[in-house]
Coordinates of C-alpha atoms in Angstrom, one line a residue:
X18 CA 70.6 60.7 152.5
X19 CA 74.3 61.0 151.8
X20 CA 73.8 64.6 150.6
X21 CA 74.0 67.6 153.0
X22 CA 70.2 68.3 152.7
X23 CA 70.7 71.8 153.8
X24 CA 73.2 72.8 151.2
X25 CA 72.6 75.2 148.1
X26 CA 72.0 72.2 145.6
X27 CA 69.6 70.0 147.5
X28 CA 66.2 70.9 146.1
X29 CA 63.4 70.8 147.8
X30 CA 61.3 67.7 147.0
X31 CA 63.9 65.4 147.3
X32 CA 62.3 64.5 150.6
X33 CA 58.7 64.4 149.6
X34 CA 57.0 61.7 152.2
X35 CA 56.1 58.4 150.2
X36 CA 54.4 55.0 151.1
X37 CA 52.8 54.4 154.2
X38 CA 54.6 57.4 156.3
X39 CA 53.0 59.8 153.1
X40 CA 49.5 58.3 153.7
X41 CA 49.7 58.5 157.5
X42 CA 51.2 62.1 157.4
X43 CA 48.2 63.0 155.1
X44 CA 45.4 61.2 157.4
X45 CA 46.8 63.2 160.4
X46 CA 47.0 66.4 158.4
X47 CA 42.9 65.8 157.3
X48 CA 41.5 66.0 160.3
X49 CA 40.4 69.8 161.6
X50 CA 41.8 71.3 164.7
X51 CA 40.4 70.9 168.4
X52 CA 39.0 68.1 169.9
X53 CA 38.1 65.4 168.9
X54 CA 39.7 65.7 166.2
X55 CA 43.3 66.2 167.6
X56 CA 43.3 62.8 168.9
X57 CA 42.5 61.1 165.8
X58 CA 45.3 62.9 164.4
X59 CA 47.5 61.8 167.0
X60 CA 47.0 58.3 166.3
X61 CA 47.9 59.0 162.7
X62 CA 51.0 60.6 163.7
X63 CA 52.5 57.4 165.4
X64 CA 51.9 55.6 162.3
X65 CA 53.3 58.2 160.2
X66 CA 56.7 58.1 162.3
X67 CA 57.3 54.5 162.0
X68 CA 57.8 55.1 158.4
X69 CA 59.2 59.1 158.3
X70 CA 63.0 58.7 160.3
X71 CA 64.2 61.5 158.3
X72 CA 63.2 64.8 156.3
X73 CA 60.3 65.2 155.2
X74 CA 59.2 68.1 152.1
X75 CA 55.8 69.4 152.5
X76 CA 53.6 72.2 151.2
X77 CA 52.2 74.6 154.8
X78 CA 50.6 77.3 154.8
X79 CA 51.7 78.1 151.3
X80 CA 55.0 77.5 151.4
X81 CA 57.8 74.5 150.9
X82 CA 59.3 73.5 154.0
X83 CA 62.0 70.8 155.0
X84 CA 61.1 69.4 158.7
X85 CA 61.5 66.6 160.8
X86 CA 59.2 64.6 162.1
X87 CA 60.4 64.0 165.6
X88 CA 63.5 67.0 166.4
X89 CA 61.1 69.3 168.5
X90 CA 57.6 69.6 169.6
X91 CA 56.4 72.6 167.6
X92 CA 58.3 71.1 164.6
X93 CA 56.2 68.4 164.6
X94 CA 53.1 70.0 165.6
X95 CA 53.3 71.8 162.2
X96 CA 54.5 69.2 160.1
X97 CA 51.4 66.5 161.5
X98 CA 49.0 68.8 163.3
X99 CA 49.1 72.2 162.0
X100 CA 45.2 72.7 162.2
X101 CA 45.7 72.6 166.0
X102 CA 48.9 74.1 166.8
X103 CA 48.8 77.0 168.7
X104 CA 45.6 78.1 167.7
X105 CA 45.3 81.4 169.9
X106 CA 48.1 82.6 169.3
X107 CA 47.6 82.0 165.2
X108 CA 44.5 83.9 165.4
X109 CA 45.1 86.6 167.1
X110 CA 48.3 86.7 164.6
X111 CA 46.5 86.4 161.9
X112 CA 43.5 89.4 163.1
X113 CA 46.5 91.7 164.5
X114 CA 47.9 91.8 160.3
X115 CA 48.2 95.3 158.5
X116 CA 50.5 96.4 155.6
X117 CA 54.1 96.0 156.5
X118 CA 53.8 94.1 159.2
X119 CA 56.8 93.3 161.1
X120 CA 57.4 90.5 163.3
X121 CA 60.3 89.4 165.4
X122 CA 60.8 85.9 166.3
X123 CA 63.4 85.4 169.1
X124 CA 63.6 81.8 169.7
X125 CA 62.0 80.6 166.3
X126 CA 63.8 76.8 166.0
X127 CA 62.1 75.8 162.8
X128 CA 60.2 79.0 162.2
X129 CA 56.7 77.7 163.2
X130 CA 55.9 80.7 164.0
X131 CA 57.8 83.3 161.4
X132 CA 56.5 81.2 158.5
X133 CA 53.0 81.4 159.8
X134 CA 52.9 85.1 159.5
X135 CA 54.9 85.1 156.2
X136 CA 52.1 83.6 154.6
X137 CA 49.9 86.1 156.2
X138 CA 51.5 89.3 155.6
X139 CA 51.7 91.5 152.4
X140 CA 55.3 92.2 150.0
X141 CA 56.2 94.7 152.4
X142 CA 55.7 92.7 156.1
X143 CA 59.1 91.8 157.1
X144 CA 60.1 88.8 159.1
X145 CA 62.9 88.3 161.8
X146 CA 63.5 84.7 162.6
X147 CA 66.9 84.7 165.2
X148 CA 68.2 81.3 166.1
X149 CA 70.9 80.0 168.1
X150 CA 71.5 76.4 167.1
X151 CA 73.5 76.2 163.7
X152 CA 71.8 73.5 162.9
X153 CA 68.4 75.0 163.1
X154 CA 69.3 78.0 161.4
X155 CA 71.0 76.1 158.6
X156 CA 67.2 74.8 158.4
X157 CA 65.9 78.3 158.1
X158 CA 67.2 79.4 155.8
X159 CA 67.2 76.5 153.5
X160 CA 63.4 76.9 153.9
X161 CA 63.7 80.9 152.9
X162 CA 65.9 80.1 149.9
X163 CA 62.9 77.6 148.5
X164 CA 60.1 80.2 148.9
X165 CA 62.9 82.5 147.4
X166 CA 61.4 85.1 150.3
X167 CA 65.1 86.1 151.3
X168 CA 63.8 90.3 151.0
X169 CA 60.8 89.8 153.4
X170 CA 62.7 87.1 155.8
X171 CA 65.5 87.3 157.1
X172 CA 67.4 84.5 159.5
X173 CA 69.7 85.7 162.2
X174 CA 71.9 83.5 163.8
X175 CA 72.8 83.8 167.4
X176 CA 71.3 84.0 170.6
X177 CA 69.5 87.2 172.5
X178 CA 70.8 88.2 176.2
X179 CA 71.3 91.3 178.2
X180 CA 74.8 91.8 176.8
X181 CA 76.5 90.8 173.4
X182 CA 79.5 88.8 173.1
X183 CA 79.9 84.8 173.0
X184 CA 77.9 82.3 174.8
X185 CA 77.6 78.1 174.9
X186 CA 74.1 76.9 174.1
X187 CA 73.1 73.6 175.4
X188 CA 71.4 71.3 173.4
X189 CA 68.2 69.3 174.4
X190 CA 68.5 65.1 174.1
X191 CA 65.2 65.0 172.7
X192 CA 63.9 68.3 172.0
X193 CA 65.4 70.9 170.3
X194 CA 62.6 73.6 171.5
X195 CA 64.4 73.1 174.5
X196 CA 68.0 74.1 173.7
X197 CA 68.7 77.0 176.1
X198 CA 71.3 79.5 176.7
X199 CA 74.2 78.8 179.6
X200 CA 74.4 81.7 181.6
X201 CA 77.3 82.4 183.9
X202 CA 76.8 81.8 187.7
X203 CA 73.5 80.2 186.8
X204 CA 73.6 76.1 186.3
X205 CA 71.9 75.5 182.9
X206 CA 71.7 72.1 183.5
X207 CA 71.0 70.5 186.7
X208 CA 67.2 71.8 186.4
X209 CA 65.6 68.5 184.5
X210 CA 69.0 67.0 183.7
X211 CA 68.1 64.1 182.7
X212 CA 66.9 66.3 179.3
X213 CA 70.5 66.9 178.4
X214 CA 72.4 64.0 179.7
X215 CA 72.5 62.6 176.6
X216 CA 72.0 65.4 174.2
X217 CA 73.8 66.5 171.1
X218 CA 76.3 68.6 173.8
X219 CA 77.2 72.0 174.1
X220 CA 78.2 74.6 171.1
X221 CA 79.4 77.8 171.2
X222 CA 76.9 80.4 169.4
X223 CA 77.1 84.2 169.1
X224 CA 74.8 86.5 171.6
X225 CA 73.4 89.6 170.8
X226 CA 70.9 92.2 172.4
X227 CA 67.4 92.0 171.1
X228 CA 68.2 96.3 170.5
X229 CA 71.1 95.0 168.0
X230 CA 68.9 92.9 166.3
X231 CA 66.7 95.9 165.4
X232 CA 69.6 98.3 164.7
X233 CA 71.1 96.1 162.6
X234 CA 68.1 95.0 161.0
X235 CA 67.1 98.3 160.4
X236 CA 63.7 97.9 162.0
X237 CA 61.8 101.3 162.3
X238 CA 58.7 99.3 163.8
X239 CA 57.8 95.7 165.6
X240 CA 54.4 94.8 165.5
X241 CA 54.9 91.7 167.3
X242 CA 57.7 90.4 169.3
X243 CA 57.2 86.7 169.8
X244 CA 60.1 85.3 172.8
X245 CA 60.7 81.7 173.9
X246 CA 64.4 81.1 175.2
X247 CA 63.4 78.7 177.7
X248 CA 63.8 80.9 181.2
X249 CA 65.9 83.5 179.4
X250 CA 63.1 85.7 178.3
X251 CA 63.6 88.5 181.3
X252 CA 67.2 88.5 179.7
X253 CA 65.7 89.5 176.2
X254 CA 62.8 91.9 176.9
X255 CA 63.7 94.3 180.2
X256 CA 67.1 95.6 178.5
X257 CA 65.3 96.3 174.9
X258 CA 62.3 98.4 176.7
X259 CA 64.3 100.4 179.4
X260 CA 66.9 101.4 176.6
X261 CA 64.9 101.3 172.9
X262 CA 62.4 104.8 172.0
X263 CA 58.9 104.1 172.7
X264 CA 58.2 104.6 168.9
X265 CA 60.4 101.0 168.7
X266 CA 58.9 99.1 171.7
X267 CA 56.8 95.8 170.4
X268 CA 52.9 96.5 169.6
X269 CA 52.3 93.1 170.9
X270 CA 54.2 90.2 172.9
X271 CA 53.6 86.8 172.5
X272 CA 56.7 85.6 175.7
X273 CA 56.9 81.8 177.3
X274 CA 55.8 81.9 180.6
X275 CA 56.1 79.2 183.0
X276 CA 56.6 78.8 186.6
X277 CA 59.7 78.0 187.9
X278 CA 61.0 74.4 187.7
X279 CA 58.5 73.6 184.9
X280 CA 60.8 72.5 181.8
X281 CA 64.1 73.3 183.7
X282 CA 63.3 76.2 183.8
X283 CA 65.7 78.5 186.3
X284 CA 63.1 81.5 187.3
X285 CA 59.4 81.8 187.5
X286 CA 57.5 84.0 185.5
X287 CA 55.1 85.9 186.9
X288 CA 57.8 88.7 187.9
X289 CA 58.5 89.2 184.2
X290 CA 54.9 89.4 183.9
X291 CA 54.1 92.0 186.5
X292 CA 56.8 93.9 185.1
X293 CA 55.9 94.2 181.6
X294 CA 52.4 95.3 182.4
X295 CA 53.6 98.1 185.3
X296 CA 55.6 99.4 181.3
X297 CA 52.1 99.9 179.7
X298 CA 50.9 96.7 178.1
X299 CA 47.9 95.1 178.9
X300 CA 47.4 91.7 179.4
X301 CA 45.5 90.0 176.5
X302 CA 45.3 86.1 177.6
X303 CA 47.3 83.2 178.8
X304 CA 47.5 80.0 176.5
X305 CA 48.6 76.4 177.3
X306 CA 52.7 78.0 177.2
X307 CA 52.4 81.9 176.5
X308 CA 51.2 85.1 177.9
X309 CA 50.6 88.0 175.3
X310 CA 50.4 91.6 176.2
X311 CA 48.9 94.7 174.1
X312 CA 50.7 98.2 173.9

């Protein structure tokens, strides 16, 4: 498409899915999570993509979304497989709701994860979606605008660290879920290079702390603080809960935890782990990619 299909005037439905990429998408999205059933839907989804190169406009979980089929893994996990993505985490989401719920997703790429509890919550839940990559937030909130939920979502775009000021985020060749943050005197890249040889570069993005998110948000609660910035997660969470009230500290955490080396990443995680339990929260479960912790 010649259009900027992010911009104010491109409706949604412009890129409904049609011919043989439609009727895969649809076979793939049939089939009920878990297994077996996952892998029939895999099979679908490779004969989807041969047809679906670009956007694709499709009704989830209530709401109408632009994605694409192949610029991240959770991206196209919901657009293909949404019965089976991430379906602990889902649940427990969807069991932890109450009036005004408030959820802050640092990390959200397409908004997997914030959309799924928009179409959970009541009016007055409230949704954080923060996002490095312009692109991706671009993304966001051309999804907001076309549910016209801009009062109970709101997309804020720039990185969380320790500190504020400006930072250079590099971009994943193949997956944007694993665009991460360059930090100084730490090599962002040499850990599973081959990943961002030949990505879309480097871009400089604004970083904030995850406690000027909430002040300037005005958050007077955070029922859930989801966090997956690829290693950077230590950098997001310690500084908010040694400064922020305990009235402000997340209810629950959903944080990426993986070993060191795993997915380039710089650090291990168990530290982060062992840290945010000796502050109070209890350890719910680990899933395939996430630890999450109770107040």
């Amino acid at each position: 498409m010649s259009e900027d299909i992010f911009s104010d005037s491109s409706a949604w439905g412009r890129c409904r899915p049609v011919g043989w990429g439609g009727f895969w998408l649809r076979v793939a999205r049939a089939f009920p999570g878990g297994w077996p059933w996952s892998r029939l839907a895999l099979v679908a989804r490779r004969l989807a993509r041969r047809s679906l190169t670009g956007p694709v406009d499709t009704m989830l979980w209530g709401h109408r979304l632009r994605l694409f089929p192949d610029r991240s893994v959770s991206e196209a996990g919901i657009l293909f497989l949404p019965a089976s993505w991430d379906r602990v985490e889902r649940t427990l989401l969807k069991r932890w709701m109450a009036p005004g719920f408030t959820f802050v997703d640092v990390g959200a790429n397409a908004g997997a994860y914030s959309f799924w509890v928009l179409s959970l919550a009541d009016h007055s839940g409230r949704v954080v979606a923060v996002e490095p990559d312009p692109a991706l937030a671009r993304q966001l909130r051309f999804n907001v605008r076309a549910n016209g939920a801009g009062q109970r979502m709101r997309v804020v775009e720039a990185a969380v660290a320790a500190s504020g000021g400006e930072g250079t985020l590099i971009r994943a060749a193949r997956n944007s879920g694993e665009n991460r943050l360059a930090n100084a005197g730490r090599d962002p890249v040499a850990p599973g290079a081959h990943r961002f040889a030949h990505g879309a570069g480097a871009v400089s993005v604004r970083v904030v702390t995850l406690a000027r998110v909430v002040r300037d948000e005005g958050l007077e609660r955070i029922d859930c603080l989801k966090v997956d910035v690829e290693g950077r997660e230590a950098d997001v969470i310690k500084p908010y809960l040694a400064e922020a009230p305990r009235s402000l500290w997340p209810r629950r955490l959903i944080v990426e935890l993986k070993p060191a080396g795993v997915r380039g990443h710089v650090a291990g995680t168990a530290e982060l782990e062992a840290w945010i339990t000796a502050r109070g929260y209890r350890f719910v479960r680990r899933t395939k990619l996430n630890g999450i912790f109770q107040l």
